[in-house]
């Protein structure tokens, strides 16, 4: 089990070390992510401690830092150290680092890389960040099928350390066209004289460079792989995506969905600044204000009716609100179903019918309860019927809207989580008020 | 790139095969997950085709099937085939299978396992399903540190195929106490004569068997590992958790959060039945109905005031609704922040203050707009001031409630996503109506 080291203990241990070798031994025993945690416990001494750490260890620390903070951290080192750190970092890490910088900063970083890294990063930057190309690394091991396991092992002993991950070896031809895959496990579990072609799996699953990262995550989930190769239109291998990147992608994508459903910007963080929060939320609040005024103006039309039967004002938020709740439920299931790939062309019709029936059934249940309560409150059976029917109608519309709105947004290639909630609650507010107050106006003679 | 095979093409190819060898060659080229997809394209012929497939391939198909469907699938085979399939499956897969069955069914499956598997599964079943122990597998490779790489490779060539994943080898002493870890990459990238002890990383990060699966996922995210060993109180290795299980855990946990925030049961699926949907949603709708009635009863208190100034009925849903929106925004950020571990004891006070200020600032902005609109609509400056002040108060309460409710639920060890939305919107509805109509009642003489 991991022992939680605190800043003080670590500093004491560090200062007790006599020479660089002892320091190396100390930090080797702790994961860089944990060292970074320790450093962040005391920001004042952050760089003083960092200067004590061995140079070979610095790239690991920089890689663990948040993308937004990496450049700040990097700049604090001498130019020579910066170059060494950049040299140690993998191409996808470098691309993430450069991706968040402005032009001047990114030029500065690119200049400090060696040519090979710079070319790789410039190529990777040309792919859209949310696609397979945008998240892949160019460090992979490719081998030829006519070699034996022993020869391949010798080659790996020479080349391996350069590769970000060598758990799968990709078999390619002279033009780098992907022919198959060999797992490192197959290599170590077979006799040294076995030929690579005998253990090659020619059924290699790859993704095109333009595939959306969310779809790439679905591929990982389906097949349970550790890495997936990324290819171009001619099936030439361009790079690999590793499962630890996918863990980040999944977290990013679900945070995006949850935030959008909640009506906040996908970038907002709980520990962000006041300004960021206001920038993230105020635009949506203004959109909501417009829709709330739209719904209120429906009420405005019926002010004459309300002035005759004031209890309508008491009950009307119940009809609108319950529609909103039913719509949000339906919306939640449909948006998540789309994200998980569980809502397909095949079952779309059945799901729509189910949502309609859920609206009808729960509408009848809730409508019945509120009709009885309305009857008791107002002592008027027509009042009970009016609110009961309005409730059934609004809850049916709500579940249908909860289905239709995200499906339409999806068809328009807009993220279904985005703006769905606003549309659905506008529909349920406007129609909730309209059904209830409209019916009440039609039957006003029986209500007074 | 993967070629999408359809049912018809696959069946034609399968029927064209002359003998079992040719069939084996055909299915070897397709991932079992894809074959299962093809089989599900035509449920009528599902088992007819399955009978054509080679026996060694059946366990792969069963493993790919949903946990709930596995037993149904298994039962269709002869008892001999069932035993072989169970023997091929890994301990965590077997545990998942048995975990969803009733007593009679699980006894049936357990009886068909060999003793070793049965003992493993019974032990795994004793751990809580949502913990490290509940998701781990017992198939891991443990080695001793005094061996050379060559000897270890020979050992793996003999033992390897039994292990679910051999990408990390765990170094243990005679009592199975975890001493360190060696990655397969280090094995293949070093000389054959290197001693295991020379490449052992003694800083092995493990998790205790009782750790919650969501925390285990955070460990994977932090360290980027492919597997993490699970240990008991004495640091004895019990099993391993692999990253592909974590991908499933993350999806399960976020679906749970999104569903709970949306007021539906965490188990509901978009392609589920009508009955399941109603069972998932009706209880929450009834809870919401009670809170809506509570809010409406606040309106009821002020019916006298509304009968004097009927425009209050038009504007009151705007105040309540905007509070609900602001509360939901704040809630979303805080609930997600808790799930991601970004809301900590250290920044809690700062975040609370930020939420309060967000409520104040956005409340002033929205309150100002609605005050001007109210003034224009009603031609009464006091009416504008009343609605503006009510809006500011309600939006401040909303962001505070959005922070406090999930934090309290978390302290009570209840999932913050659960019921948070109901609480927050109840607060914003009740207080929204109360602030607006209460202020209007206090200043009623200026409004008529």
Tab-separated table of N, CA, C and O in Angstrom, chain A residues 365-426:
chain	number	residue	atom	x	y	z
A	365	UNK	N	-50.797	8.492	-13.526
A	365	UNK	CA	-50.605	8.303	-12.081
A	365	UNK	C	-50.527	9.652	-11.357
A	365	UNK	O	-51.258	9.914	-10.396
A	366	UNK	N	-49.625	10.513	-11.835
A	366	UNK	CA	-49.440	11.817	-11.188
A	366	UNK	C	-50.679	12.686	-11.401
A	366	UNK	O	-51.118	13.401	-10.491
A	367	UNK	N	-51.263	12.626	-12.615
A	367	UNK	CA	-52.460	13.405	-12.932
A	367	UNK	C	-53.610	13.041	-12.002
A	367	UNK	O	-54.352	13.921	-11.533
A	368	UNK	N	-53.735	11.741	-11.721
A	368	UNK	CA	-54.814	11.297	-10.841
A	368	UNK	C	-54.636	11.871	-9.427
A	368	UNK	O	-55.563	12.413	-8.833
A	369	UNK	N	-53.421	11.772	-8.906
A	369	UNK	CA	-53.152	12.285	-7.553
A	369	UNK	C	-53.475	13.777	-7.469
A	369	UNK	O	-54.170	14.241	-6.561
A	370	UNK	N	-52.964	14.536	-8.457
A	370	UNK	CA	-53.133	15.993	-8.381
A	370	UNK	C	-54.597	16.380	-8.622
A	370	UNK	O	-55.082	17.372	-8.078
A	371	UNK	N	-55.324	15.558	-9.417
A	371	UNK	CA	-56.749	15.834	-9.661
A	371	UNK	C	-57.529	15.709	-8.352
A	371	UNK	O	-58.356	16.561	-8.018
A	372	UNK	N	-57.214	14.653	-7.592
A	372	UNK	CA	-57.900	14.447	-6.308
A	372	UNK	C	-57.579	15.600	-5.351
A	372	UNK	O	-58.479	16.185	-4.724
A	373	UNK	N	-56.278	15.959	-5.275
A	373	UNK	CA	-55.870	17.055	-4.399
A	373	UNK	C	-56.543	18.364	-4.809
A	373	UNK	O	-57.004	19.142	-3.962
A	374	UNK	N	-56.588	18.614	-6.130
A	374	UNK	CA	-57.203	19.842	-6.642
A	374	UNK	C	-58.681	19.890	-6.286
A	374	UNK	O	-59.219	20.935	-5.883
A	375	UNK	N	-59.342	18.729	-6.450
A	375	UNK	CA	-60.778	18.634	-6.116
A	375	UNK	C	-60.991	18.943	-4.633
A	375	UNK	O	-61.876	19.726	-4.255
A	376	UNK	N	-60.142	18.342	-3.765
A	376	UNK	CA	-60.303	18.561	-2.323
A	376	UNK	C	-60.057	20.025	-1.969
A	376	UNK	O	-60.829	20.658	-1.253
A	377	UNK	N	-58.974	20.591	-2.521
A	377	UNK	CA	-58.570	21.980	-2.227
A	377	UNK	C	-59.649	22.968	-2.630
A	377	UNK	O	-60.056	23.826	-1.851
A	378	UNK	N	-60.115	22.837	-3.871
A	378	UNK	CA	-61.028	23.833	-4.438
A	378	UNK	C	-62.495	23.420	-4.250
A	378	UNK	O	-63.397	24.240	-4.438
A	379	UNK	N	-62.736	22.151	-3.875
A	379	UNK	CA	-64.112	21.668	-3.712
A	379	UNK	C	-64.887	21.691	-5.005
A	379	UNK	O	-66.094	21.900	-5.039
A	380	UNK	N	-64.167	21.485	-6.141
A	380	UNK	CA	-64.802	21.595	-7.456
A	380	UNK	C	-64.254	20.473	-8.335
A	380	UNK	O	-63.061	20.419	-8.613
A	381	UNK	N	-65.145	19.586	-8.780
A	381	UNK	CA	-64.686	18.413	-9.515
A	381	UNK	C	-64.103	18.794	-10.882
A	381	UNK	O	-63.146	18.179	-11.355
A	382	UNK	N	-64.636	19.834	-11.503
A	382	UNK	CA	-64.119	20.261	-12.808
A	382	UNK	C	-62.684	20.783	-12.659
A	382	UNK	O	-61.823	20.528	-13.506
A	383	UNK	N	-62.427	21.490	-11.560
A	383	UNK	CA	-61.056	21.969	-11.308
A	383	UNK	C	-60.093	20.784	-11.245
A	383	UNK	O	-59.004	20.803	-11.833
A	384	UNK	N	-60.534	19.732	-10.537
A	384	UNK	CA	-59.714	18.521	-10.452
A	384	UNK	C	-59.449	17.914	-11.824
A	384	UNK	O	-58.320	17.560	-12.167
A	385	UNK	N	-60.501	17.837	-12.650
A	385	UNK	CA	-60.351	17.243	-13.985
A	385	UNK	C	-59.423	18.096	-14.853
A	385	UNK	O	-58.556	17.581	-15.555
A	386	UNK	N	-59.605	19.419	-14.784
A	386	UNK	CA	-58.777	20.327	-15.597
A	386	UNK	C	-57.285	20.128	-15.277
A	386	UNK	O	-56.455	19.939	-16.169
A	387	UNK	N	-56.937	20.125	-13.983
A	387	UNK	CA	-55.505	19.999	-13.656
A	387	UNK	C	-54.992	18.586	-13.960
A	387	UNK	O	-53.866	18.410	-14.434
A	388	UNK	N	-55.842	17.575	-13.755
A	388	UNK	CA	-55.436	16.200	-14.039
A	388	UNK	C	-55.133	16.001	-15.523
A	388	UNK	O	-54.086	15.445	-15.898
A	389	UNK	N	-56.020	16.489	-16.384
A	389	UNK	CA	-55.830	16.333	-17.832
A	389	UNK	C	-54.612	17.135	-18.294
A	389	UNK	O	-53.797	16.652	-19.093
A	390	UNK	N	-54.477	18.365	-17.778
A	390	UNK	CA	-53.319	19.191	-18.144
A	390	UNK	C	-52.012	18.470	-17.774
A	390	UNK	O	-51.039	18.490	-18.532
A	391	UNK	N	-52.021	17.822	-16.599
A	391	UNK	CA	-50.826	17.102	-16.151
A	391	UNK	C	-50.490	15.943	-17.094
A	391	UNK	O	-49.342	15.762	-17.486
A	392	UNK	N	-51.515	15.155	-17.462
A	392	UNK	CA	-51.273	14.015	-18.365
A	392	UNK	C	-50.703	14.510	-19.700
A	392	UNK	O	-49.698	13.996	-20.198
A	393	UNK	N	-51.344	15.550	-20.263
A	393	UNK	CA	-50.883	16.087	-21.551
A	393	UNK	C	-49.436	16.572	-21.443
A	393	UNK	O	-48.581	16.246	-22.281
A	394	UNK	N	-49.148	17.343	-20.381
A	394	UNK	CA	-47.813	17.938	-20.276
A	394	UNK	C	-46.743	16.864	-20.050
A	394	UNK	O	-45.641	16.948	-20.603
A	395	UNK	N	-47.056	15.838	-19.281
A	395	UNK	CA	-46.046	14.813	-19.041
A	395	UNK	C	-45.798	13.955	-20.286
A	395	UNK	O	-44.684	13.490	-20.518
A	396	UNK	N	-46.835	13.783	-21.108
A	396	UNK	CA	-46.618	13.072	-22.374
A	396	UNK	C	-45.742	13.894	-23.314
A	396	UNK	O	-44.808	13.372	-23.928
A	397	UNK	N	-46.062	15.176	-23.419
A	397	UNK	CA	-45.236	16.055	-24.253
A	397	UNK	C	-43.793	16.069	-23.726
A	397	UNK	O	-42.824	16.051	-24.495
A	398	UNK	N	-43.663	16.054	-22.397
A	398	UNK	CA	-42.340	16.134	-21.775
A	398	UNK	C	-41.454	14.948	-22.176
A	398	UNK	O	-40.313	15.126	-22.607
A	399	UNK	N	-41.986	13.727	-22.045
A	399	UNK	CA	-41.146	12.563	-22.377
A	399	UNK	C	-40.852	12.521	-23.873
A	399	UNK	O	-39.760	12.121	-24.281
A	400	UNK	N	-41.817	12.967	-24.689
A	400	UNK	CA	-41.545	13.006	-26.129
A	400	UNK	C	-40.448	14.020	-26.448
A	400	UNK	O	-39.541	13.747	-27.223
A	401	UNK	N	-40.549	15.207	-25.813
A	401	UNK	CA	-39.516	16.233	-26.039
A	401	UNK	C	-38.156	15.724	-25.552
A	401	UNK	O	-37.129	15.945	-26.189
A	402	UNK	N	-38.164	15.015	-24.410
A	402	UNK	CA	-36.928	14.457	-23.865
A	402	UNK	C	-36.279	13.472	-24.826
A	402	UNK	O	-35.059	13.290	-24.820
A	403	UNK	N	-37.083	12.850	-25.663
A	403	UNK	CA	-36.539	11.951	-26.679
A	403	UNK	C	-36.136	12.728	-27.939
A	403	UNK	O	-35.031	12.589	-28.453
A	404	UNK	N	-37.081	13.559	-28.423
A	404	UNK	CA	-36.896	14.181	-29.744
A	404	UNK	C	-35.757	15.202	-29.766
A	404	UNK	O	-34.942	15.212	-30.691
A	405	UNK	N	-35.675	16.058	-28.734
A	405	UNK	CA	-34.690	17.151	-28.767
A	405	UNK	C	-33.253	16.626	-28.901
A	405	UNK	O	-32.534	17.029	-29.821
A	406	UNK	N	-32.791	15.708	-28.038
A	406	UNK	CA	-31.402	15.231	-28.216
A	406	UNK	C	-31.189	14.479	-29.540
A	406	UNK	O	-30.120	14.581	-30.129
A	407	UNK	N	-32.217	13.746	-29.982
A	407	UNK	CA	-32.069	12.999	-31.242
A	407	UNK	C	-31.889	13.966	-32.412
A	407	UNK	O	-31.040	13.759	-33.291
A	408	UNK	N	-32.682	15.065	-32.413
A	408	UNK	CA	-32.541	16.062	-33.484
A	408	UNK	C	-31.163	16.733	-33.400
A	408	UNK	O	-30.470	16.872	-34.412
A	409	UNK	N	-30.744	17.115	-32.191
A	409	UNK	CA	-29.429	17.761	-32.038
A	409	UNK	C	-28.331	16.835	-32.563
A	409	UNK	O	-27.405	17.261	-33.237
A	410	UNK	N	-28.460	15.548	-32.249
A	410	UNK	CA	-27.481	14.553	-32.716
A	410	UNK	C	-27.437	14.537	-34.246
A	410	UNK	O	-26.365	14.514	-34.851
A	411	UNK	N	-28.628	14.561	-34.877
A	411	UNK	CA	-28.720	14.545	-36.347
A	411	UNK	C	-28.089	15.795	-36.951
A	411	UNK	O	-27.497	15.747	-38.031
A	412	UNK	N	-28.207	16.923	-36.208
A	412	UNK	CA	-27.625	18.184	-36.687
A	412	UNK	C	-26.132	18.265	-36.338
A	412	UNK	O	-25.507	19.305	-36.487
A	413	UNK	N	-25.593	17.151	-35.820
A	413	UNK	CA	-24.193	17.056	-35.416
A	413	UNK	C	-23.826	18.035	-34.289
A	413	UNK	O	-22.704	18.523	-34.191
A	414	UNK	N	-24.849	18.355	-33.448
A	414	UNK	CA	-24.606	19.143	-32.238
A	414	UNK	C	-24.629	18.161	-31.071
A	414	UNK	O	-25.421	17.215	-31.064
A	415	UNK	N	-23.752	18.347	-30.079
A	415	UNK	CA	-23.746	17.465	-28.911
A	415	UNK	C	-25.124	17.478	-28.252
A	415	UNK	O	-25.600	18.530	-27.837
A	416	UNK	N	-25.779	16.293	-28.155
A	416	UNK	CA	-27.137	16.250	-27.601
A	416	UNK	C	-27.228	16.811	-26.184
A	416	UNK	O	-28.283	17.273	-25.763
A	417	UNK	N	-26.117	16.728	-25.430
A	417	UNK	CA	-26.151	17.223	-24.056
A	417	UNK	C	-26.267	18.752	-24.044
A	417	UNK	O	-26.741	19.350	-23.092
A	418	UNK	N	-25.824	19.366	-25.135
A	418	UNK	CA	-25.771	20.825	-25.193
A	418	UNK	C	-27.160	21.373	-25.491
A	418	UNK	O	-27.761	21.034	-26.492
A	419	UNK	N	-27.653	22.210	-24.608
A	419	UNK	CA	-28.888	22.953	-24.846
A	419	UNK	C	-30.143	22.099	-24.775
A	419	UNK	O	-31.250	22.631	-24.794
A	420	UNK	N	-30.004	20.763	-24.685
A	420	UNK	CA	-31.184	19.916	-24.598
A	420	UNK	C	-32.086	20.315	-23.450
A	420	UNK	O	-33.298	20.447	-23.602
A	421	UNK	N	-31.471	20.500	-22.267
A	421	UNK	CA	-32.257	20.780	-21.063
A	421	UNK	C	-33.048	22.078	-21.232
A	421	UNK	O	-34.216	22.151	-20.859
A	422	UNK	N	-32.427	23.109	-21.809
A	422	UNK	CA	-33.114	24.386	-22.007
A	422	UNK	C	-34.332	24.206	-22.913
A	422	UNK	O	-35.431	24.643	-22.592
A	423	UNK	N	-34.126	23.506	-24.046
A	423	UNK	CA	-35.243	23.290	-24.969
A	423	UNK	C	-36.391	22.550	-24.289
A	423	UNK	O	-37.542	22.933	-24.381
A	424	UNK	N	-36.040	21.458	-23.610
A	424	UNK	CA	-37.077	20.602	-23.028
A	424	UNK	C	-37.866	21.345	-21.954
A	424	UNK	O	-39.092	21.303	-21.934
A	425	UNK	N	-37.153	22.064	-21.049
A	425	UNK	CA	-37.912	22.739	-19.989
A	425	UNK	C	-38.701	23.932	-20.536
A	425	UNK	O	-39.751	24.274	-19.996
A	426	UNK	N	-38.219	24.552	-21.622
A	426	UNK	CA	-39.025	25.606	-22.243
A	426	UNK	C	-40.340	25.012	-22.749
A	426	UNK	O	-41.419	25.554	-22.501
